[in-house]
Structure formats: structure tokens, C-alpha cells
Short mmCIF file of C-alpha atoms in Angstrom, two decimals:
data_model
loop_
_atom_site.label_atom_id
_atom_site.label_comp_id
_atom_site.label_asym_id
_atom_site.label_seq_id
_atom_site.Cartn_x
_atom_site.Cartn_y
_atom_site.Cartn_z
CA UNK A 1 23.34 22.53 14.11
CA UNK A 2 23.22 19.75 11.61
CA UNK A 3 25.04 19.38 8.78
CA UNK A 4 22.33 19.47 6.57
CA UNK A 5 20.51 22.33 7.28
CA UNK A 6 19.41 24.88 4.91
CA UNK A 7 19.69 28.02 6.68
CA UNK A 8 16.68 29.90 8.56
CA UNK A 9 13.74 30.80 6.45
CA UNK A 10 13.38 34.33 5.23
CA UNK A 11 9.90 36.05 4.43
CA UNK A 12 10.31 37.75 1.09
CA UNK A 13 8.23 41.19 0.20
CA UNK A 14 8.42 42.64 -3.40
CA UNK A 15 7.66 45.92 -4.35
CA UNK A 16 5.84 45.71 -8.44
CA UNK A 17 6.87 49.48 -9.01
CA UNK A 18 8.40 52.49 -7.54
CA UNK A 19 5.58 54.05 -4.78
CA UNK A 20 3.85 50.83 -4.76
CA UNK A 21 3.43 48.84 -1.78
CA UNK A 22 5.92 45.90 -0.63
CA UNK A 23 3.65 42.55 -1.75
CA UNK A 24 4.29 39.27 0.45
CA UNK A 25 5.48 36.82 -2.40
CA UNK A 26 7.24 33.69 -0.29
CA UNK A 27 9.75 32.74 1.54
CA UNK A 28 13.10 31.39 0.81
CA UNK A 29 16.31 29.92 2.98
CA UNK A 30 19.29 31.73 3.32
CA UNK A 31 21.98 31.46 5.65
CA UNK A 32 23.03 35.55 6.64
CA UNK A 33 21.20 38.65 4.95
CA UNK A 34 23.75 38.71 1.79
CA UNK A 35 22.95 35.64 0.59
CA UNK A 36 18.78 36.24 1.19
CA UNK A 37 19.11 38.94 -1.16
CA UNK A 38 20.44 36.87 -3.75
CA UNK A 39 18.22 34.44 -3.33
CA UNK A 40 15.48 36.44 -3.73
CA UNK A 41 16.51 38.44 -6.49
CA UNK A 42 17.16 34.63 -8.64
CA UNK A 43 14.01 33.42 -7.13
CA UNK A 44 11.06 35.94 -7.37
CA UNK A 45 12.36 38.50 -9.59
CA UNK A 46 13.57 36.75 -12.52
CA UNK A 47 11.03 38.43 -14.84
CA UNK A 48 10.90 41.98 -13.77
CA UNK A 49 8.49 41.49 -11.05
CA UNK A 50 10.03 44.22 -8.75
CA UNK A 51 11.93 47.35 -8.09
CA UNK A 52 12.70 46.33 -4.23
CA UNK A 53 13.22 43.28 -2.27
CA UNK A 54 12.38 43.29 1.58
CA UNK A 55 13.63 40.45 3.35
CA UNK A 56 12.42 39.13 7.04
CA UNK A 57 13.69 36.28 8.81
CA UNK A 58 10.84 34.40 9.44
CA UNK A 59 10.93 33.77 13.26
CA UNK A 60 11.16 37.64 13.70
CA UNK A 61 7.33 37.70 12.69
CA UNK A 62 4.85 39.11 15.46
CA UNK A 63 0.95 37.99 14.17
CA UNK A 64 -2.34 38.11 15.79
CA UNK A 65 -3.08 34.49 16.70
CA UNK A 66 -4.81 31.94 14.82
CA UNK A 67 -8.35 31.96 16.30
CA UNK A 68 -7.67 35.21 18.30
CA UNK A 69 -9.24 37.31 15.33
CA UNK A 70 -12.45 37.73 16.72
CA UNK A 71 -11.60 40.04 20.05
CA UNK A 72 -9.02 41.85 17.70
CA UNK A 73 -10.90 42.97 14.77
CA UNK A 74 -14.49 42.85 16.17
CA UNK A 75 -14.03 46.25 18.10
CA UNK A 76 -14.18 47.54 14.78
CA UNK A 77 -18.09 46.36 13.63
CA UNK A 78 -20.12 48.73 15.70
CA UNK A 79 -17.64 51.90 14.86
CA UNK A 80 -19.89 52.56 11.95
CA UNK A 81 -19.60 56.47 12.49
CA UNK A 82 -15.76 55.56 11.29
CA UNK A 83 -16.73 55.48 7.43
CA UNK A 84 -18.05 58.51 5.65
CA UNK A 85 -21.21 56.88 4.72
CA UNK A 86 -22.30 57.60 8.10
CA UNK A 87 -23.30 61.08 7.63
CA UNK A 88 -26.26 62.88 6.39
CA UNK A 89 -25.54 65.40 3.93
CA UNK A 90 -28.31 68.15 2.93
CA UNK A 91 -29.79 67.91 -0.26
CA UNK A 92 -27.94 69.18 -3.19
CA UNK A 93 -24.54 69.60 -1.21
CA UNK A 94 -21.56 69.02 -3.53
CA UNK A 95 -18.08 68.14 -3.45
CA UNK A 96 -18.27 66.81 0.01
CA UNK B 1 -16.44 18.71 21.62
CA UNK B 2 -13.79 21.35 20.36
CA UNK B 3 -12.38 18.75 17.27
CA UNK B 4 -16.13 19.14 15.70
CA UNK B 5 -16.41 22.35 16.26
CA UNK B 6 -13.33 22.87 14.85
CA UNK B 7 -14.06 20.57 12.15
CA UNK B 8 -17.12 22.87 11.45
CA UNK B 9 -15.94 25.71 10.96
CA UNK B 10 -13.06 24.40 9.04
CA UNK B 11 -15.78 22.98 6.49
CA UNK B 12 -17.84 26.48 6.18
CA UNK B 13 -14.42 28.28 5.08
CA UNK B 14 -13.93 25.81 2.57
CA UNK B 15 -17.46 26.02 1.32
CA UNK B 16 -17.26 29.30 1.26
CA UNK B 17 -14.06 29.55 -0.54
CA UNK B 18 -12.02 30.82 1.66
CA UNK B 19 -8.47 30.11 1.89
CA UNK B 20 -6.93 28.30 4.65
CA UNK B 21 -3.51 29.33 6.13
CA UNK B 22 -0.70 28.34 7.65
CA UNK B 23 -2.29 29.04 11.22
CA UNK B 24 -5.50 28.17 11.14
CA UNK B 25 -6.73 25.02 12.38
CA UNK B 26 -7.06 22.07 9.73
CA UNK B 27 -7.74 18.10 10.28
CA UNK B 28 -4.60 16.37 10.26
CA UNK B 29 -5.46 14.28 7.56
CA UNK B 30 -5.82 17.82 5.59
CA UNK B 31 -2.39 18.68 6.83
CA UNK B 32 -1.07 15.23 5.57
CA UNK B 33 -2.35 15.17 2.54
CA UNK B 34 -0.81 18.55 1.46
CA UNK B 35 2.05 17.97 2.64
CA UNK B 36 2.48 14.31 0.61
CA UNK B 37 0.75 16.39 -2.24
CA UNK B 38 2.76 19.61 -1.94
CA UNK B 39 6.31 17.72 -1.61
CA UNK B 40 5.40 15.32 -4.37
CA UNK B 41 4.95 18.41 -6.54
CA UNK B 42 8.32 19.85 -5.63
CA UNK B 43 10.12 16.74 -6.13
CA UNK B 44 8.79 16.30 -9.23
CA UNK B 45 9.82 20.22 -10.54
CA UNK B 46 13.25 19.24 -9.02
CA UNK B 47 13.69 15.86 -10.53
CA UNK B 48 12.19 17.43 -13.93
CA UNK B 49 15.24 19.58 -14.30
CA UNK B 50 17.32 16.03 -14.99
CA UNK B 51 15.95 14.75 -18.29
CA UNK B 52 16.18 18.51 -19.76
CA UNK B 53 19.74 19.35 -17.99
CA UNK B 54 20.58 16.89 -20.28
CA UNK B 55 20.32 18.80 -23.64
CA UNK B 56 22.02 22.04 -22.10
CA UNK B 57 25.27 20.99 -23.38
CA UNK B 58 24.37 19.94 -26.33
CA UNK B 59 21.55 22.03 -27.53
CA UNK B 60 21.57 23.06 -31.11
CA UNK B 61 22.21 26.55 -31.02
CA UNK B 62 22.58 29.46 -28.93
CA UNK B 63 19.35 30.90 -28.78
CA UNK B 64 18.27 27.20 -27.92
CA UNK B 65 20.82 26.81 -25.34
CA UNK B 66 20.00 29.94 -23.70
CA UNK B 67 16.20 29.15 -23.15
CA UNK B 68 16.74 25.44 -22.26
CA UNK B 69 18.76 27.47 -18.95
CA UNK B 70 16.23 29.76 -18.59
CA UNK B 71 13.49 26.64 -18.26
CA UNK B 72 15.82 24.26 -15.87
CA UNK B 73 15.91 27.59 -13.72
CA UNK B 74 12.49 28.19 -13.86
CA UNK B 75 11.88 24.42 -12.72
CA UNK B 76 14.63 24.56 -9.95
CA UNK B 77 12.26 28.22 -8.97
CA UNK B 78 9.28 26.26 -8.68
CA UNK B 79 10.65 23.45 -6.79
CA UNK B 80 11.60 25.97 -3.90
CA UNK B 81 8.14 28.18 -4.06
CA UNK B 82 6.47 24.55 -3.43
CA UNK B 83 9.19 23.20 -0.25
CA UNK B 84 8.50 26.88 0.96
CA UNK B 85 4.55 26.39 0.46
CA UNK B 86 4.80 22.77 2.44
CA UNK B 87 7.14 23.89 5.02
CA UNK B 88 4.52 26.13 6.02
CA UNK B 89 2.45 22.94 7.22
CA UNK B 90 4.79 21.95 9.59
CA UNK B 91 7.23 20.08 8.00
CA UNK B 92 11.30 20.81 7.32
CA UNK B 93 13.19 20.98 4.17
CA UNK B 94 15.85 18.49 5.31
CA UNK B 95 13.13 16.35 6.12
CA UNK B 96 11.49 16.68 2.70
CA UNK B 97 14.54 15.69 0.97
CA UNK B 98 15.13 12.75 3.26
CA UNK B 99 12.02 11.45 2.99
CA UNK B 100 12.57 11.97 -1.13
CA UNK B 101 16.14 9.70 -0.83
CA UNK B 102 14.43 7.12 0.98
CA UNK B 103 11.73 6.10 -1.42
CA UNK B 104 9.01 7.42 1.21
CA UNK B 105 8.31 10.49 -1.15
CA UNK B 106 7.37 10.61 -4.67
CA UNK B 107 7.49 12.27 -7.39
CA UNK B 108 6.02 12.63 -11.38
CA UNK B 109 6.76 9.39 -13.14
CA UNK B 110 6.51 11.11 -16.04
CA UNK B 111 10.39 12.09 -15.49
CA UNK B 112 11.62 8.28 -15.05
CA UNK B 113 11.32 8.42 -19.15
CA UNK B 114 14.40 9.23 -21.00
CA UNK B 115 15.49 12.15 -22.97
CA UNK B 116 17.32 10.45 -25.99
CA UNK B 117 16.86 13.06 -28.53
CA UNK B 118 16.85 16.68 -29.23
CA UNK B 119 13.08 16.70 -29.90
CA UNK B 120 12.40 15.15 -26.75
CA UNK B 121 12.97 19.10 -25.18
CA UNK B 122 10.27 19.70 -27.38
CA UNK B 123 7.93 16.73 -26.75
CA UNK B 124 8.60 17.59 -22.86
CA UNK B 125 8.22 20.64 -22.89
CA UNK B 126 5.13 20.69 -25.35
CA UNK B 127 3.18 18.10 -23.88
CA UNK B 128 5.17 17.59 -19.98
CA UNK B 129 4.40 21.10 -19.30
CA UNK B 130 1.39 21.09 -21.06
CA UNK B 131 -0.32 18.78 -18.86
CA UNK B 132 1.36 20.60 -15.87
CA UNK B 133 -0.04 23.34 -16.91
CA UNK B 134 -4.00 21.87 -17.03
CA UNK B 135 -3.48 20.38 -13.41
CA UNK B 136 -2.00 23.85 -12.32
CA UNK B 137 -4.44 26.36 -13.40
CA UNK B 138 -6.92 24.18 -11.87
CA UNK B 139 -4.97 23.94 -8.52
CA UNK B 140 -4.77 27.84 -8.39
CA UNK B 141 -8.02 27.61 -6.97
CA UNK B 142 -7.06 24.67 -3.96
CA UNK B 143 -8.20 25.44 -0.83
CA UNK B 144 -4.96 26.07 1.11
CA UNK B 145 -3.35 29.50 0.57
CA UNK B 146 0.05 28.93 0.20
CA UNK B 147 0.05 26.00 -2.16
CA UNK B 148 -2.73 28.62 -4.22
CA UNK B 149 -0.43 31.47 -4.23
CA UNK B 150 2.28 29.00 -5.17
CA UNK B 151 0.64 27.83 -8.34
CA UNK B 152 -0.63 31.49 -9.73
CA UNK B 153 3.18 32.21 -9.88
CA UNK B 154 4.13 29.09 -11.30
CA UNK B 155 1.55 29.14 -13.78
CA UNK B 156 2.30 32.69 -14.91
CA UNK B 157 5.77 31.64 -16.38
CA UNK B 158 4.47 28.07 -16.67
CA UNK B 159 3.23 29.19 -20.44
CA UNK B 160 6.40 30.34 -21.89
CA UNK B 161 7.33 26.50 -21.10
CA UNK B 162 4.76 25.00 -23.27
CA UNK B 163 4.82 27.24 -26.01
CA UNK B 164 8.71 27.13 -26.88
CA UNK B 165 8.33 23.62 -26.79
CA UNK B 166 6.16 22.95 -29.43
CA UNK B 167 8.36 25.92 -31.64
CA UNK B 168 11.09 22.99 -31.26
CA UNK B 169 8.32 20.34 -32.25
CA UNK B 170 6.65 22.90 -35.38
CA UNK B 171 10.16 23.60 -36.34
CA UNK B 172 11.68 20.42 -36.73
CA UNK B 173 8.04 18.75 -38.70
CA UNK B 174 9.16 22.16 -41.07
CA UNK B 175 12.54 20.14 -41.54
CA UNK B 176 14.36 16.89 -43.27
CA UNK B 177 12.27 13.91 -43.56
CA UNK B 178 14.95 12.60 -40.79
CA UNK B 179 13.59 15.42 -38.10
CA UNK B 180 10.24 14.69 -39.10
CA UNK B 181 10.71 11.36 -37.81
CA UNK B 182 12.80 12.73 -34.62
CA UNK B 183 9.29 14.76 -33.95
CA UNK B 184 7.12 11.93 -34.54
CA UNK B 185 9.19 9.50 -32.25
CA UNK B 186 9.60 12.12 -29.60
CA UNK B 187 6.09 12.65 -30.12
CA UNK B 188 5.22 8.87 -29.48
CA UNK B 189 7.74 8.73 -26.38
CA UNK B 190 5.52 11.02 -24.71
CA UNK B 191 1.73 11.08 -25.76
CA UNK B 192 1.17 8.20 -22.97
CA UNK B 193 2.90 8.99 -20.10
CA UNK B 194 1.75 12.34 -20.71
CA UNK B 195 -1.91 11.56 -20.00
CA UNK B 196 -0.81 9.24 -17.25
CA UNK B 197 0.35 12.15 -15.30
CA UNK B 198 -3.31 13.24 -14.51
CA UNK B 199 -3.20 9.67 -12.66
CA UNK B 200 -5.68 7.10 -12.43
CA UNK B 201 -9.52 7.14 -13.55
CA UNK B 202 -11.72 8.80 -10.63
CA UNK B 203 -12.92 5.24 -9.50
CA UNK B 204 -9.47 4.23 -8.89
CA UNK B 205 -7.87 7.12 -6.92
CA UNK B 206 -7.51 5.97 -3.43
CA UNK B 207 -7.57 9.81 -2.12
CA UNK B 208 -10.21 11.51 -4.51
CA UNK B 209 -13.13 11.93 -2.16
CA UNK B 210 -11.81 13.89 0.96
CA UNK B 211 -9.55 15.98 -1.60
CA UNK B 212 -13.04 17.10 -3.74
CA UNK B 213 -14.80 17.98 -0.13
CA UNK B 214 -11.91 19.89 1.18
CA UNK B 215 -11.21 21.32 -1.85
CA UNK B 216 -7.36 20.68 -2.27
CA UNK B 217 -8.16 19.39 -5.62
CA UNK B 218 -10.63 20.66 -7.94
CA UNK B 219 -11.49 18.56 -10.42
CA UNK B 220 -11.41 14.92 -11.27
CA UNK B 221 -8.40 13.23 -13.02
CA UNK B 222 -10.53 12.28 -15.77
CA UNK B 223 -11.60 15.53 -16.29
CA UNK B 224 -7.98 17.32 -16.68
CA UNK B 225 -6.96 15.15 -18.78
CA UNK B 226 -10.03 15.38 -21.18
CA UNK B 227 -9.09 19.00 -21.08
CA UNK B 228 -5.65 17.99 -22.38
CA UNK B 229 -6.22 15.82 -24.73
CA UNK B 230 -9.02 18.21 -26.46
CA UNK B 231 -6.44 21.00 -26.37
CA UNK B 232 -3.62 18.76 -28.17
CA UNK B 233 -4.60 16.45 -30.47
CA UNK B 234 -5.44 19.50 -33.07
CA UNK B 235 -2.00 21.01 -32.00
CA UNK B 236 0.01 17.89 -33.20
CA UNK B 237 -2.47 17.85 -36.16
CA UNK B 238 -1.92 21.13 -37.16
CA UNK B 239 2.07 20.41 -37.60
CA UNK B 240 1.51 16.93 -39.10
CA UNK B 241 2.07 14.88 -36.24
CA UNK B 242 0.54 11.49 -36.43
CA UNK B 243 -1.44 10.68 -33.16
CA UNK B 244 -0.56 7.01 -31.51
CA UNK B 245 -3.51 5.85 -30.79
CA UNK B 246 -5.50 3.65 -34.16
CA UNK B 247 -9.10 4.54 -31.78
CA UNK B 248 -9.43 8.08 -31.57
CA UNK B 249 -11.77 10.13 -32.86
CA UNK B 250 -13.82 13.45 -32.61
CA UNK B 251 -16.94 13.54 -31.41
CA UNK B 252 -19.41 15.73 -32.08
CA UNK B 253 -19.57 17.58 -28.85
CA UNK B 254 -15.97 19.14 -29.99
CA UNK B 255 -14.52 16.09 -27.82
CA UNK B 256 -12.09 13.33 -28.50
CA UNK B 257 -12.37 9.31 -27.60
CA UNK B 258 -9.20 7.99 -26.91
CA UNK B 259 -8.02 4.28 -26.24
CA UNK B 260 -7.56 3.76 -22.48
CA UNK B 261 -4.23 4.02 -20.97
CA UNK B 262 -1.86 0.61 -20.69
CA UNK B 263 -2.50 1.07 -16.62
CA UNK B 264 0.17 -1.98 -16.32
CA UNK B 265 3.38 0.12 -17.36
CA UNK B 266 1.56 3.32 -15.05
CA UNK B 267 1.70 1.20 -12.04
CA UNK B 268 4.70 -0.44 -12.79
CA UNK B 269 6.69 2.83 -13.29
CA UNK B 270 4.99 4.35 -10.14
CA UNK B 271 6.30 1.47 -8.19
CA UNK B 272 9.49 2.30 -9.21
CA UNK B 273 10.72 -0.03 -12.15
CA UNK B 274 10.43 3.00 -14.96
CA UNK B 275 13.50 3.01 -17.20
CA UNK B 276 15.33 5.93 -15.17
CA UNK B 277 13.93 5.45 -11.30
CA UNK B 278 17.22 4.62 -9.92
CA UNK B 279 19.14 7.44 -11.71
CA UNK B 280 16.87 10.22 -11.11
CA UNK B 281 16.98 9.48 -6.84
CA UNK B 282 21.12 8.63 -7.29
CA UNK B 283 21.78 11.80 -9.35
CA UNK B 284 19.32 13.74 -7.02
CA UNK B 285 21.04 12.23 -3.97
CA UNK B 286 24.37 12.67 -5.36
CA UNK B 287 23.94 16.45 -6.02
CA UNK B 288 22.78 16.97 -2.79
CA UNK B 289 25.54 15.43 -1.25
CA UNK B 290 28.46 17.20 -3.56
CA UNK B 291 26.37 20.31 -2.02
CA UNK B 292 27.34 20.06 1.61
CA UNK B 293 30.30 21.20 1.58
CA UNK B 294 29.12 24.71 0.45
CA UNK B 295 25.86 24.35 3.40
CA UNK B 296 29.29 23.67 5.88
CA UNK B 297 31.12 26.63 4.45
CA UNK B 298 28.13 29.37 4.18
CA UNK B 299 26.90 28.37 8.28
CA UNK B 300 30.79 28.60 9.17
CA UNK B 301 30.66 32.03 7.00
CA UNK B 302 27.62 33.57 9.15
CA UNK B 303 28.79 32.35 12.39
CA UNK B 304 32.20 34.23 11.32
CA UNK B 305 30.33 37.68 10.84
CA UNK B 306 27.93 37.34 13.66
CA UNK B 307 30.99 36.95 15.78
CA UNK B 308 32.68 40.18 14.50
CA UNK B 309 29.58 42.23 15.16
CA UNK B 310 29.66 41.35 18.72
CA UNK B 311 33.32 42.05 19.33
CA UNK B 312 33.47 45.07 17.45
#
């Protein structure tokens, strides 16, 4: 490890409000799990931008692969029957 | 066979505005730009703290001390939303900052001008910021997503920036004759190489065509600055500043002529012979430096506490 290095990078998520989804917002360095929290706090909250902080080192990431998106979400095109606007409803039917 | 198909599809996102990210495939010369781009804009956040870190000590009164902090912070923030933004290309921090020691990376030579005077934090932060701010909001829209995502942050608290600086510049032309004149020299410190930031004219820019087509930038030097200059000149009017320039005028589409910019002192400062070039990179360095023994301490730190978790 060289003497220079900054730590590994951290993936930061923020949460706007209580009940609100965690928001990906950036990343950050940060040496252990204490000091990412820090970080993030100084670095994306410094306005009242959040109520939580989720922090993820970086190279613990699984993602579908670049160019791989096709035969993962495709599948999904000819499902139509999936959404509600599939369905006939009878004339006049309400709340439904 | 597979590069121009590549290629193609690369195009047809960017024509049809959508992002690319960290993953997908992109020319190198895409990647390479950015990431000369990307770092020169963190450098330049970074090395922008220096001429207003300056004042912190000395600033007039409380209240002014206390957003002076608040504004080096936010600069230091932006800094590290833009390495994190370029190290998604590919590229390392260490490396970044190496590459910024050595010369090989540049930054804003707007911030190789000194600070001499209290009403240079409100000349900077007025018109510095203010020009930022014109080549920002225009970058939210660049083609690659983190760099985009980087600049709608940094151009939310971007505004606060601008706006307390001219309160320092409206305040003092409100004062003494002697701040008047502390305004108005402040003021002529920084009218010029505040339009030289949007760089060169369009004809001149070595790197202008590829970064129109792929979208990285989206409009012309000339343009932003146009923007700039239409936006200020009735600012510093409206507080009695005196404009340097004997040839400008309003024209009647709203628009002001301006002389053209003394392109000599732009190059020469970009090549490095600016008043403060070698004190910005040695004070930079220097920090950085002074900082390793805290980089040493926090790895030995981690490596401490992973240790105990396995033993106990």
C-alpha cells in the first residue's frame, strides 16, 4: 500500500426525508466506516440535504453489466398483461 | 467492425440525450477528454480555496468571517464531487494530484491573480463565481452522467457564492470614498481575467468540435461569456461601478460590445508565468505533503481494528 493513498472509495446514499427513499449522491474516500460517515456528513449534507447517510464501499457493488442490459430487462417487453392497462373493464365499472 | 458499431451507438445516445455512464462504452478520446476536463475543474475548485483562505484571518467581522469558511468549504466540497466524478473514468486520485504537481494538469488561471484586498472576496466571489456559475449551469446538461450530476449539486449552492459577493462589493460602493475606490480597483483586478475564464474565441479552441458533437460541452465560449457579460455590466452599474473598458456599449438587441480580450497576458498566464503560478502548485504541494502523515496514521488506524475483529 502506498503512502499516498487515499483510502478505498465509498458509494454514498442520502435519504431527503424520513420514509423517503435512500438517493445515490457520490462517492467519497475514506479509510474504515467511522471516518466515511464523517465524510459524508461534511461532504453531501452540509445544507440539510438528508436525514440518513448509507455508505457502501465501492468494490462491494454487484451491477448488471455494461452492454448485458438487453437479455436482462428485455424479458420484460412482451409481459404486457403485467400492467393494469391490460384489462378490459365493462362499461361504466367504477373504482376499479 | 465492433469499434463502429460501438461508435454508433455511442453517437445515437448522445443525440438522443442520454447520459453516458461510468460503464458504458465511450471512444477513448471521449474518456480523455473528460478526464483532462473533469480534473482541470477540480484543481481549479481546490486551488480557488488559496486566494480566499487568505482573507479568513483577517476578514472584517464575524458574520464575514463565518461565510468566507462556509465558501472555502464549499470549494474544497466541490473539488472532491469532481475527483469522485473523474475517478469514475478510470483514473486514481493519487494520480490526479500527481499529474497536478507536475505541471501535466491544469487548472483556472483565473486563481494565479492575487487577493490584495478585502474587496477582492467580493470581486471573486461576484464575478469568479459568477462566471463559474454561467459555464456550470450550462455543463449540467454534458453528456456524461457523473460530471452532470456533479454540476446540478455544485450549482445549487454555487448561487449563495455569487450573491454574498457582490453584498461585499454593494456594501463597500455604500461606504468612504476610500472603499469606493477598494471596489472599483478590485473591480478592475478582475473584469478581465474574469471573461478570460470562458477561454479562447470558438475559432481558436483547439478541442471545440468533438466536445459540441459529443456533447461534453454545450455551448461555445463566446457564447457563455456573452451571457456573462450581459448579466454584469448592469450589476456593477447599478452600484456605481465604473466598467474598464472606454468601448462598450449597449446594443439594441439588449446586448453589450465589449473590447476584445488582451489574448497576450491569457496565454502568457496559461503557460504558467501569471503573478501567483508558482505559489498556488508549492502551497498546493506543500499541503499535501504536511497531510501524509495523517493518510500514514488513519491506514495504520484501520489495519489496527481490522486486526482486532479477527482475533476477537
Amino acid at each position: 500500500m502506498s503512502t499516498d493513498n487515499q483510502g478505498p472509495i465509498w458509494e454514498v446514499f442520502v435519504q431527503s426525508k424520513p420514509g423517503k427513499p435512500y438517493k445515490h449522491v457520490g462517492s467519497l474516500h475514506a479509510y474504515d466506516k467511522e471516518m466515511a460517515i464523517e465524510n459524508a456528513r461534511d461532504l453531501y449534507t452540509r445544507r440539510n440535504e438528508g436525514t440518513g447517510i448509507w455508505l457502501v464501499k465501492a468494490e462491494e457493488i454487484v451491477s448488471v453489466k455494461s452492454g448485458d442490459e438487453e437479455s436482462y430487462f428485455e424479458p420484460a417487453d412482451d409481459k404486457i398483461y403485467r400492467h393494469p392497462t391490460f384489462y378490459n373493464m365493462p362499461e361504466g365499472s367504477k373504482h376499479i | 467492425m465492433e469499434n463502429s458499431k460501438n461508435l454508433e451507438v455511442f453517437q445515437a445516445k448522445i443525440d438522443a440525450e442520454i447520459k453516458i455512464e461510468p460503464k458504458d462504452w465511450m471512444p477513448d478520446e471521449y474518456r480523455q477528454h473528460l478526464i483532462r476536463q473533469m480534473s482541470q475543474h477540480a484543481h481549479s475548485e481546490v486551488i480557488g480555496m488559496q486566494p480566499e483562505g487568505n482573507w479568513i484571518t483577517r476578514s472584517p467581522s464575524l458574520r464575514a468571517r463565518k461565510i468566507l469558511m462556509a465558501k472555502v468549504q464549499d470549494e474544497g466540497g466541490h473539488g472532491l464531487y469532481l475527483y469522485c466524478a473523474t475517478e469514475t473514468l478510470g483514473v486514481t486520485r493519487e494520480q490526479l494530484i500527481q499529474w497536478l504537481h507536475e505541471g501535466k494538469a491544469k487548472y483556472a488561471s483565473v486563481f494565479n491573480y492575487p487577493s490584495p484586498t478585502w474587496a477582492d472576496m467580493g470581486a471573486i466571489g461576484w464575478l469568479v463565481d459568477g462566471a463559474a456559475i454561467v459555464n456550470q449551469v450550462s455543463l449540467q446538461r454534458t453528456s456524461y452522467g457523473p460530471y452532470s450530476r456533479a454540476m446540478v449539486r455544485i450549482c445549487k449552492e454555487e448561487s449563495f457564492h455569487q450573491r454574498q459577493g457582490y453584498e461585499i462589493m454593494a456594501t463597500l460602493m455604500e461606504g468612504t470614498a476610500e472603499q469606493k475606490k477598494m471596489a472599483q480597483e478590485a473591480f478592475e483586478r478582475w473584469w478581465w481575467p474574469s471573461l478570460m475564464m470562458f477561454g479562447p474565441h470558438d475559432g481558436d479552441s483547439p478541442r471545440s468540435s468533438n466536445a459540441m458533437k459529443w456533447k461534453i460541452k454545450r455551448e461555445t465560449n463566446d457564447d457563455l461569456r456573452q451571457q456573462f457579460i450581459d448579466k454584469t455590466i448592469p450589476q456593477a452599474e447599478l452600484i456605481g461601478l465604473k466598467i474598464p473598458d472606454a468601448n462598450y456599449k449597449l446594443l439594441e438587441n439588449g446586448s453589450y460590445e465589449t473590447s476584445d480580450i488582451d489574448w497576450d497576458e491569457f496565454w502568457n498566464v496559461i503557460k504558467g508565468n501569471g503573478p501567483c503560478n508558482t505559489q498556488r502548485i508549492k502551497q498546493h504541494a506543500a499541503a499535501h505533503d504536511n497531510g501524509q502523515w495523517v493518510r500514514e496514521a488513519a491506514i495504520a488506524y484501520n489495519e489496527k481494528k481490522e486486526q482486532q475483529l479477527k482475533s476477537a
